[in-house]
Structures are given as structure tokens and as C-alpha cells.
Amino acid sequence: MCKYIVVMERRNFIKAAILGGLFGAVKLKGNDLFAGDKMSVVASNDLVAVMGGEPAQMYQKAIEAMGGISKFVKKGAKVVIKPNIGWDKSPELAATTNPQLVSAIIKDCLAAGASEVIVFDHTCDEWQACYKNSGIESAAKEAGAKVAFAHDEKYFKTVQLPKGVRLKEVKIHEAIVDCDAWINVPILKNHGGARMTISMKNFMGIVWDRRFWHANDLQQCIADCSTYEKMPVLNIVDAYRVMTQNGPKGKSIEDVQIAKALFMSTDIVAVDTAAVKFFSQFKEMSIEEVSHIGIAEKMNIGTTNIDKLKVEKIRIG
Amino acid sequence: MYKVLKKTRVVVSLFFLVVITAAFMHFINSETSLFSQFLKLQFVPSLLGIFTGGAVVFGLLLLLTLFFGRVYCSALCPLGVFQDISTRVANLFKTKKQKRFSYDKPKKSRYIILGIIGLFFIGGITLPLAYLDPYSLWGRISNEIINRSYQLIQNGISYFFPDSIFYITLAHFAVGSFIFVFSLLVIIVLFSAFRGRLYCNTICPVGSFLGIISKFSAFQPVINKKTCTKCQLCVISCKSQCIDIKTQTVDTSRCVACMNCFAVCKNNSMTYSFTWKKNRESIDNKILPGQVKSLISKDNRATTQDTNIVSQDRRKVLIAMGLMGTALVTKAIKIGPAFSAKPKITGIAPPGAVSVEHLKQNCTACHACIAACPNNIIKPATLEYGIDGVLLPVLSFDHLFCSYECNECSKVCPNNAILPITLEEKKLTQVGKVHFFPKRCIVYTDGTACGACGEHCPTKAIKMIPFGDKGLYLPSVKSALCVGCGGCEYICPALPDKAMIVYALDVQGTAKKPPLEKQEKIKVDSFGF
């Protein structure tokens, strides 16, 4: 009897050890096992590209392929969504992120249990006109998000960037500094100065003093800002409408191509690389030319080698 | 009856004070331009805008005065109403005796001031009129003091409700303008606290001008000498200090038709009478038959005196009308200022101002445009337009630039000093032209990418063209497309001198319509990777 118990105990012990080992191994791979949902089982991708649908629809497909929003947004989390609202332009002119996409992301975050979702951008044109005419303010409020002010220096907090080369200290919007997770939602555009504006360039809207960047090697500063310790949990590139010339402000509807695409990744360099490659089909643009991408890769912010990543390409319709 | 009239006057006057002040408030202006329509009902704006849509209002105001006296001064003029309020507030701190007004002799100085201002105005220089015009004065007070105080209050509230009330980035603070406005405010408050409508009857050019007309107005306050007991109730309530109880006459040139005297008179001896049908003597001389003889000699004297006064009045009217007529003629044929410092113009006028000359002739520096600008880029000029342009609105690109999709300033200007241009017209209005200094440009000096100017350019007058062999792009300017919005100048990071500078145009031009850059619509099936 006594022996039996000992045997059982030993057996239990071995079982437990094996299980524990397995657990540990899995946990190293992804720390979401305890999230309790089935998505931890779903193989997630490094980069997802979707094409052919409406903005909200493409977002749904992409986020499913990434393993669902609750992989990135925890229950009760304070979430910030940072679209590009830089200019006083209507959504058709593709100078600002598609409001339908912003709306879909907000709703998804709230459904995943986010305690609040904040949307803001430090605009270039007069902020109230930008918020209104981009359609983002109304879309965000309708979807249940707060729209934060970002037109005065008082809304920004100083943050150190120890890994930055030229940009070592920067004032970042308090919503980002105080949030639990933020999602970067740029629109894919041509840019006269930086050549392209995508995810990394979208950081110019979370900081106060952009002029410093322009005066101190713009491309290096763009890469430097992506060394910020609190990086976006997701980068979602809106390429539903793409401004291929006269960017980033644009002049007329002639500057816009209807591309109906969306890119999503946790790797900011990879998603920008993918977006440039996509853009290049409309207007030739090399990764080398968009030099902040290359600089960022050298600084180990991410990889341009998207062939090595787990990429899922989805076509709708 | 008179009590109702007086109450109506009070209600109308408060209404005008509120709507006119509201037109200068940031938070109201961003929602509606309804209130700024009321600015057009003011005297000087309608005079200045007489050839650009103000004629009807101007005519109506003259007719109003011709029929009812200076109703404008007590009901429509915001500064007048403000003075009444100031008087009332001061009365709270006065003894009963101190509250009483007494008769004051008319001041000659008002006609001298009017004459000087008139001569300047004929000469094409509006500035003296602008500084003393009561509406514009109130505009500046509203903008510099009330609006600014409001902004401080909102910023205070935003501290407690950071999510819903936004912080207003304080507008350009022009110290000189503030001191000027504030000192005038202090003077006016002191004047009105101790002497009622003293400003209106010694300094105000509008008051003096309307006073001359109101001498001949159809309805005038008249004392019935027969029934008047000389109790002085009217005198002590007359804030214009224009009722002389000794002669039982009212100086109608100074009466602002506030109707206080009618309302206080116990036995209806003070009446608002129609004076055109019968002359004044016949009203005065409803004399009892028994007294006729003894009064005849007196009467004769009085009549000759009266004719003397009347002929003097006629002379004044002729002079005033002559001044006004000449002013309008010179305005109509657009004679420039007779003399001008002619400095190099560095100030950029708001879009729609036509030219610096046009602005100088038509603007009274009421600062409605400054209050309306959502970007806060219009500020009161110091010497940008020269000595005869101090306080006029001038664009400054220090803190922002002129929004391409905005024509607010032209919507609110009551004088049409800034013409009401449509958004489409505004987008082609060239207020200045940009000049590019390549050797100051970051791309040139540092060999790094920038393009901030091209990024902000709404018409793509600035294009980035390949530069050097490091894959850099340098701005290139097509000034025919430039509207002078200042986006490039504002954002240019070059120090100490910006590489993009917008230079003022003496006469605003028309920019070339930005060409459509058609591109083939491409359909892609692949992701490209």
C-alpha cells in the first residue's frame, strides 16, 4: 500500500514535471496561454496583408489572421489609436486615415474589454478643421472613443530616447505616455521630404516639436523616435486610398489611387517595407529611397526582410 | 408711454451690446458668423462700406437720426451702452447727491475733433477716425480684453475638465495694442462714471456728426414751458447733461435720445415732439392772452437769438455735409492719401483686403477679423504698414499660417475693408509671394532631408526636386501658384533666418489656378512582395 502510494506519487511527479516543462516552453513562445481564449492556439502571423475589401472588412480579416485584438489589447486596458489626421482634407482626398477603419478598430478594442479608447493627432493644419473634416472626430465619437486634444504643448510630456542618435529627448502626447497600449494607424502616402509617410513617419503626430526633426536629419529622427520604449502594439497601414503624388497634403482627387489594401504587423519596419513595395506598383519607390526604413533596420527596430517573416496574404472578392 | 419707450430702448441697446460683443468671442465665432452680421449695422462701418454694400444701412442710420435724433448713440452703439452700464455701476458707490447730473455747457472741441478727423478722412487717411470711432473702440475692447479674459477663463475650466474643454493657445499678444486699448477703456470708464456721456459729446466723431443732424430731427425732446415746474428731475437724470433748466431748452445736438427725461418727468412737461410741423416758438409760446403784451419784447429778442442759432446750426450742417460729401467723392474716385510716409510695406494684409491702400482707407481696426481668425495669425500691426497703419490687421506666420480652406476674416469685416470673398476666390488670392533662399535651406546646409515647406504648400507652388547624389530633394518655387499663405515660412526649420519668406504685395494679386496633375488610375492585383 505504502509502496503503491510512493509509485503513484512518483508518477504524478513525472507527469507534473513534463506538463510543467511543456507549459514553460509554450509560455516562452507566446505569453498568451493564460489569456484563456482559443486564439493562443491559432498560429499568429508576423505580417498580414489584405486586399480587395472595404476598410472595416479588411481590418476584420487582418486582425483574425493576427490572432485577434485581445492578443494585443487586454481587458480594462487604456488604449490609444493614433491615425493620421494631419490635414484639413476630406477622407476622399486620402491625406488622412480612413474614418471607417478607425471606427472598426475602436469598436474591436472596446469589444475586447478596453476600458477606454482615445484618438488624437497633433495636426499640421488648424486642429479643429482637421478633426472635423477628416471625419475622424465624428467616427471616433460614434464608435465610443474619446477624442483628445493635441494642439498645445501642455498636452505633451518629455520622454527620453536613450537609443536615439539625433533625437534623444522628445515631447510625446500624454495619452500615449499614460496608456497601456497604443495602435498606430497611418495612411499610406507619398511624401515630398521623407519620400514616404507610413507607420514610422506617423510618429510625427505624437510629438510636439516636429521642426526639430526637420532641422536635425529628418530621416534619422524618424528612426530615432521608433526607439521609444512604448512602441505601438500594432501598426495598421490604411491603403484603401493611396496618395501617390503631391503628398503628404495633396492637392486634388487626382493625387489619389483607389488601392483597397491594408497591412498589419507588430514590426514597424516590416509593415513599412511591405507598404512601400505595394506603393511601388503605383509609383516607383525603392526601400533605399525611404531611408528612415533602412536606418531603423540598422538600429534593430525591425526588419526589412519580409520574406523571412510569417506573412499571410488575404484577398477578398 | 415714455416708460415703455425707454424700456424698449434699454432692451434694444442691451441686445446690440451682447450680439456685437459676441461677434468677438472665440467660442461663438468658431460656431457661427451670425453675430458678425450685426456689425454691419454700425455707423462707421456702413460709411466706409458705402460703395461696397453699406449704403442702405448708412442711409437708414441717417434717416433714423433725422427723424428721431441720436437713437443710434443710445440704442445701437455698443460703446454708448457700455458707458451707460458703467454709469450705473458707478452709481452704486455714490451718494444720492453725487448721482445727480447737472447741465453742462456744450463743448466746441467736439467740432474741432470732427473737423480734423473729417479732413484726414477726405485725405484718404482713416486712422484718426478708426481710433475714436465708438464701434471700433468697442471692438478692440472686446477682442483685446473681453475675449482674452474669456480665453483665460476657458483655460481655467479646461484644467478641471481636460477631456471635454480644450486649452486655448493664447493668441499673439500685442503689448502696444493692449496698452492702447486698455488706457482708452480706463478713460471711458472714468468719463462715464463721473460725467455720463462725456465721451460721446466731446470726443466721439460719430456723436458729433449725428448731433449736427439731430438738431434738425423731426422728433425732439421739448420742454413745455407752461407746465414745467423746473423741478430738475429731467436734468439730474440726463446723462448727456444737455438740459438747461434756466432757459428750459434741450441741446438736441448732445441729446442721445435715451428717453430718461421723459420717463422721469412727473407732469409730462417733457415731450418727444414732432417739430417739423410748427416751429419751436409756437410750441413755447402758448401764452395766456393776458401775458401777451409783457412778453412781446422778450419774444422778439428770443426770435432773433433763435434765428441766429438756427443759422449757425445751418452753417455747421453745411460744413459737416460738405466734409462728408467731399469724403465720399474722394472715396468714390479712389484718391489715395494726400501724404503718406510711404515706407517699404512689410505687412501682409488679410486675403480680400485688395491692397494696403484699400485697407488703410477702409479699415477702422475694430479687430473683428483678428477675433475671427481660427488660426490666430492676424495681429494688430505695429509699423508693418507704416505709421498710418498702426493697429490695422496684419498677418503673422510666427505661430501658424493662413488656412487654405478658410475665409473667416472676409466674412466678418463690416466695413468691407476685407472684401467678402468666396472660398474659391480666396484660394486664388495672392496676399504675398514666397521667396526661397536655397543657401539657408537645411537640405543645402546640412545635406539631410526636410521638405517641410513643400509638405505644407496647399497649391504645390513648392515642389521638391532631386538635389545632389544622396537622394535628397530641394524645394523649388513657382511663385505664380503661390497664394502667400505662409505655411512654408511657418514650418521652415532653418535658423536663424528661414529659407522660405513670404513677402507682402502692396496690391493683392491672383494666383494661377494649380494645374490638375492627372495620373492614370492604376489597378493592382498583387501585393508587390
CSV table of N, CA and C in Angstrom, one decimal, chain B residues 100-159:
chain,number,residue,atom,x,y,z
B,100,ARG,N,-26.5,112.7,-9.1
B,100,ARG,CA,-27.2,113.6,-10.0
B,100,ARG,C,-26.4,114.2,-11.0
B,101,PHE,N,-26.9,114.3,-12.2
B,101,PHE,CA,-26.2,115.0,-13.3
B,101,PHE,C,-26.6,116.5,-13.3
B,102,SER,N,-25.8,117.3,-13.8
B,102,SER,CA,-26.2,118.7,-13.9
B,102,SER,C,-25.9,119.2,-15.3
B,103,TYR,N,-26.5,120.3,-15.6
B,103,TYR,CA,-26.3,120.8,-17.0
B,103,TYR,C,-24.9,121.2,-17.2
B,104,ASP,N,-24.4,121.0,-18.4
B,104,ASP,CA,-23.0,121.3,-18.8
B,104,ASP,C,-23.1,122.1,-20.1
B,105,LYS,N,-22.2,123.1,-20.2
B,105,LYS,CA,-22.2,123.8,-21.5
B,105,LYS,C,-21.7,123.0,-22.6
B,106,PRO,N,-22.2,123.2,-23.8
B,106,PRO,CA,-21.7,122.4,-25.0
B,106,PRO,C,-20.2,122.7,-25.2
B,107,LYS,N,-19.5,121.7,-25.7
B,107,LYS,CA,-18.0,121.9,-25.9
B,107,LYS,C,-17.8,122.1,-27.4
B,108,LYS,N,-17.0,123.1,-27.7
B,108,LYS,CA,-16.7,123.4,-29.1
B,108,LYS,C,-15.7,122.3,-29.6
B,109,SER,N,-14.9,121.7,-28.7
B,109,SER,CA,-13.9,120.8,-29.1
B,109,SER,C,-14.4,119.7,-29.9
B,110,ARG,N,-15.6,119.3,-29.7
B,110,ARG,CA,-16.1,118.2,-30.5
B,110,ARG,C,-16.1,118.5,-32.0
B,111,TYR,N,-16.4,119.7,-32.4
B,111,TYR,CA,-16.5,120.0,-33.8
B,111,TYR,C,-15.1,120.2,-34.3
B,112,ILE,N,-14.1,120.6,-33.5
B,112,ILE,CA,-12.7,120.7,-33.9
B,112,ILE,C,-12.2,119.2,-34.2
B,113,ILE,N,-12.5,118.3,-33.2
B,113,ILE,CA,-12.1,116.9,-33.4
B,113,ILE,C,-12.8,116.4,-34.7
B,114,LEU,N,-14.1,116.6,-34.8
B,114,LEU,CA,-14.8,116.1,-36.0
B,114,LEU,C,-14.2,116.7,-37.3
B,115,GLY,N,-13.8,118.0,-37.2
B,115,GLY,CA,-13.2,118.6,-38.4
B,115,GLY,C,-11.9,118.0,-38.8
B,116,ILE,N,-11.1,117.8,-37.8
B,116,ILE,CA,-9.7,117.2,-38.0
B,116,ILE,C,-9.9,115.8,-38.6
B,117,ILE,N,-10.7,115.0,-38.0
B,117,ILE,CA,-10.9,113.7,-38.4
B,117,ILE,C,-11.5,113.7,-39.9
B,118,GLY,N,-12.4,114.6,-40.1
B,118,GLY,CA,-13.0,114.7,-41.4
B,118,GLY,C,-12.0,115.1,-42.5
B,119,LEU,N,-11.1,116.0,-42.2
B,119,LEU,CA,-10.1,116.4,-43.1
B,119,LEU,C,-9.2,115.2,-43.4
B,120,PHE,N,-8.7,114.5,-42.4
B,120,PHE,CA,-7.9,113.3,-42.6
B,120,PHE,C,-8.6,112.3,-43.5
B,121,PHE,N,-9.9,112.2,-43.2
B,121,PHE,CA,-10.7,111.2,-43.9
B,121,PHE,C,-10.8,111.5,-45.4
B,122,ILE,N,-11.0,112.8,-45.6
B,122,ILE,CA,-11.0,113.3,-47.0
B,122,ILE,C,-9.7,113.0,-47.7
B,123,GLY,N,-8.6,113.2,-46.9
B,123,GLY,CA,-7.3,113.0,-47.5
B,123,GLY,C,-7.0,111.5,-47.6
B,124,GLY,N,-7.9,110.6,-47.3
B,124,GLY,CA,-7.7,109.2,-47.5
B,124,GLY,C,-7.1,108.5,-46.3
B,125,ILE,N,-7.0,109.3,-45.2
B,125,ILE,CA,-6.4,108.6,-44.0
B,125,ILE,C,-7.5,108.4,-43.0
B,126,THR,N,-7.8,107.1,-42.8
B,126,THR,CA,-9.0,106.8,-41.9
B,126,THR,C,-8.5,106.6,-40.5
B,127,LEU,N,-7.2,106.5,-40.3
B,127,LEU,CA,-6.8,106.1,-38.9
B,127,LEU,C,-7.3,106.9,-37.8
B,128,PRO,N,-7.3,108.3,-37.8
B,128,PRO,CA,-7.8,109.0,-36.7
B,128,PRO,C,-9.3,108.7,-36.4
B,129,LEU,N,-10.1,108.5,-37.5
B,129,LEU,CA,-11.5,108.1,-37.3
B,129,LEU,C,-11.5,106.7,-36.7
B,130,ALA,N,-10.6,105.8,-37.1
B,130,ALA,CA,-10.6,104.5,-36.6
B,130,ALA,C,-10.3,104.4,-35.1
B,131,TYR,N,-9.4,105.3,-34.7
B,131,TYR,CA,-9.1,105.3,-33.3
B,131,TYR,C,-10.2,105.7,-32.4
B,132,LEU,N,-11.0,106.7,-32.9
B,132,LEU,CA,-12.0,107.2,-32.0
B,132,LEU,C,-13.5,106.7,-32.3
B,133,ASP,N,-13.6,106.0,-33.4
B,133,ASP,CA,-15.0,105.5,-33.7
B,133,ASP,C,-15.4,104.6,-32.6
B,134,PRO,N,-16.6,104.9,-32.0
B,134,PRO,CA,-17.0,104.1,-30.8
B,134,PRO,C,-17.2,102.6,-31.1
B,135,TYR,N,-17.7,102.3,-32.3
B,135,TYR,CA,-17.8,100.8,-32.5
B,135,TYR,C,-16.5,100.1,-32.6
B,136,SER,N,-15.5,100.7,-33.3
B,136,SER,CA,-14.2,100.1,-33.4
B,136,SER,C,-13.5,100.0,-32.1
B,137,LEU,N,-13.8,101.1,-31.3
B,137,LEU,CA,-13.2,101.1,-30.0
B,137,LEU,C,-13.7,99.9,-29.1
B,138,TRP,N,-15.0,99.7,-29.2
B,138,TRP,CA,-15.6,98.6,-28.5
B,138,TRP,C,-15.1,97.3,-29.1
B,139,GLY,N,-14.9,97.3,-30.4
B,139,GLY,CA,-14.4,96.0,-31.0
B,139,GLY,C,-13.1,95.7,-30.4
B,140,ARG,N,-12.2,96.7,-30.3
B,140,ARG,CA,-10.9,96.4,-29.8
B,140,ARG,C,-10.9,96.0,-28.3
B,141,ILE,N,-11.9,96.7,-27.6
B,141,ILE,CA,-12.0,96.3,-26.2
B,141,ILE,C,-12.5,94.8,-26.1
B,142,SER,N,-13.5,94.5,-26.9
B,142,SER,CA,-14.0,93.1,-26.9
B,142,SER,C,-12.9,92.1,-27.2
B,143,ASN,N,-12.1,92.5,-28.3
B,143,ASN,CA,-11.1,91.5,-28.7
B,143,ASN,C,-9.9,91.4,-27.7
B,144,GLU,N,-9.4,92.6,-27.3
B,144,GLU,CA,-8.2,92.6,-26.5
B,144,GLU,C,-8.5,92.2,-25.1
B,145,ILE,N,-9.6,92.6,-24.6
B,145,ILE,CA,-9.8,92.5,-23.1
B,145,ILE,C,-10.9,91.4,-22.8
B,146,ILE,N,-12.1,91.5,-23.4
B,146,ILE,CA,-13.1,90.6,-23.1
B,146,ILE,C,-12.8,89.2,-23.6
B,147,ASN,N,-12.4,89.1,-24.9
B,147,ASN,CA,-12.1,87.8,-25.5
B,147,ASN,C,-10.9,87.2,-24.8
B,148,ARG,N,-9.9,88.0,-24.5
B,148,ARG,CA,-8.7,87.4,-23.8
B,148,ARG,C,-9.1,86.9,-22.4
B,149,SER,N,-9.9,87.7,-21.7
B,149,SER,CA,-10.3,87.2,-20.4
B,149,SER,C,-11.1,85.9,-20.5
B,150,TYR,N,-11.9,85.9,-21.5
B,150,TYR,CA,-12.7,84.7,-21.7
B,150,TYR,C,-11.8,83.5,-21.9
B,151,GLN,N,-10.7,83.7,-22.7
B,151,GLN,CA,-9.8,82.6,-23.0
B,151,GLN,C,-9.1,82.1,-21.7
B,152,LEU,N,-8.8,83.1,-20.9
B,152,LEU,CA,-8.2,82.7,-19.6
B,152,LEU,C,-9.1,81.9,-18.8
B,153,ILE,N,-10.4,82.3,-18.8
B,153,ILE,CA,-11.4,81.6,-18.1
B,153,ILE,C,-11.6,80.1,-18.6
B,154,GLN,N,-11.7,80.0,-20.0
B,154,GLN,CA,-11.8,78.7,-20.5
B,154,GLN,C,-10.6,77.8,-20.2
B,155,ASN,N,-9.4,78.4,-20.2
B,155,ASN,CA,-8.2,77.7,-19.9
B,155,ASN,C,-8.2,77.2,-18.4
B,156,GLY,N,-8.8,78.1,-17.6
B,156,GLY,CA,-9.0,77.7,-16.2
B,156,GLY,C,-10.0,76.5,-16.1
B,157,ILE,N,-11.1,76.5,-16.8
B,157,ILE,CA,-12.0,75.4,-16.8
B,157,ILE,C,-11.4,74.2,-17.4
B,158,SER,N,-10.6,74.3,-18.4
B,158,SER,CA,-10.0,73.2,-19.1
B,158,SER,C,-9.1,72.4,-18.1
B,159,TYR,N,-8.7,73.1,-17.1
B,159,TYR,CA,-7.8,72.4,-16.1
B,159,TYR,C,-8.7,71.4,-15.3
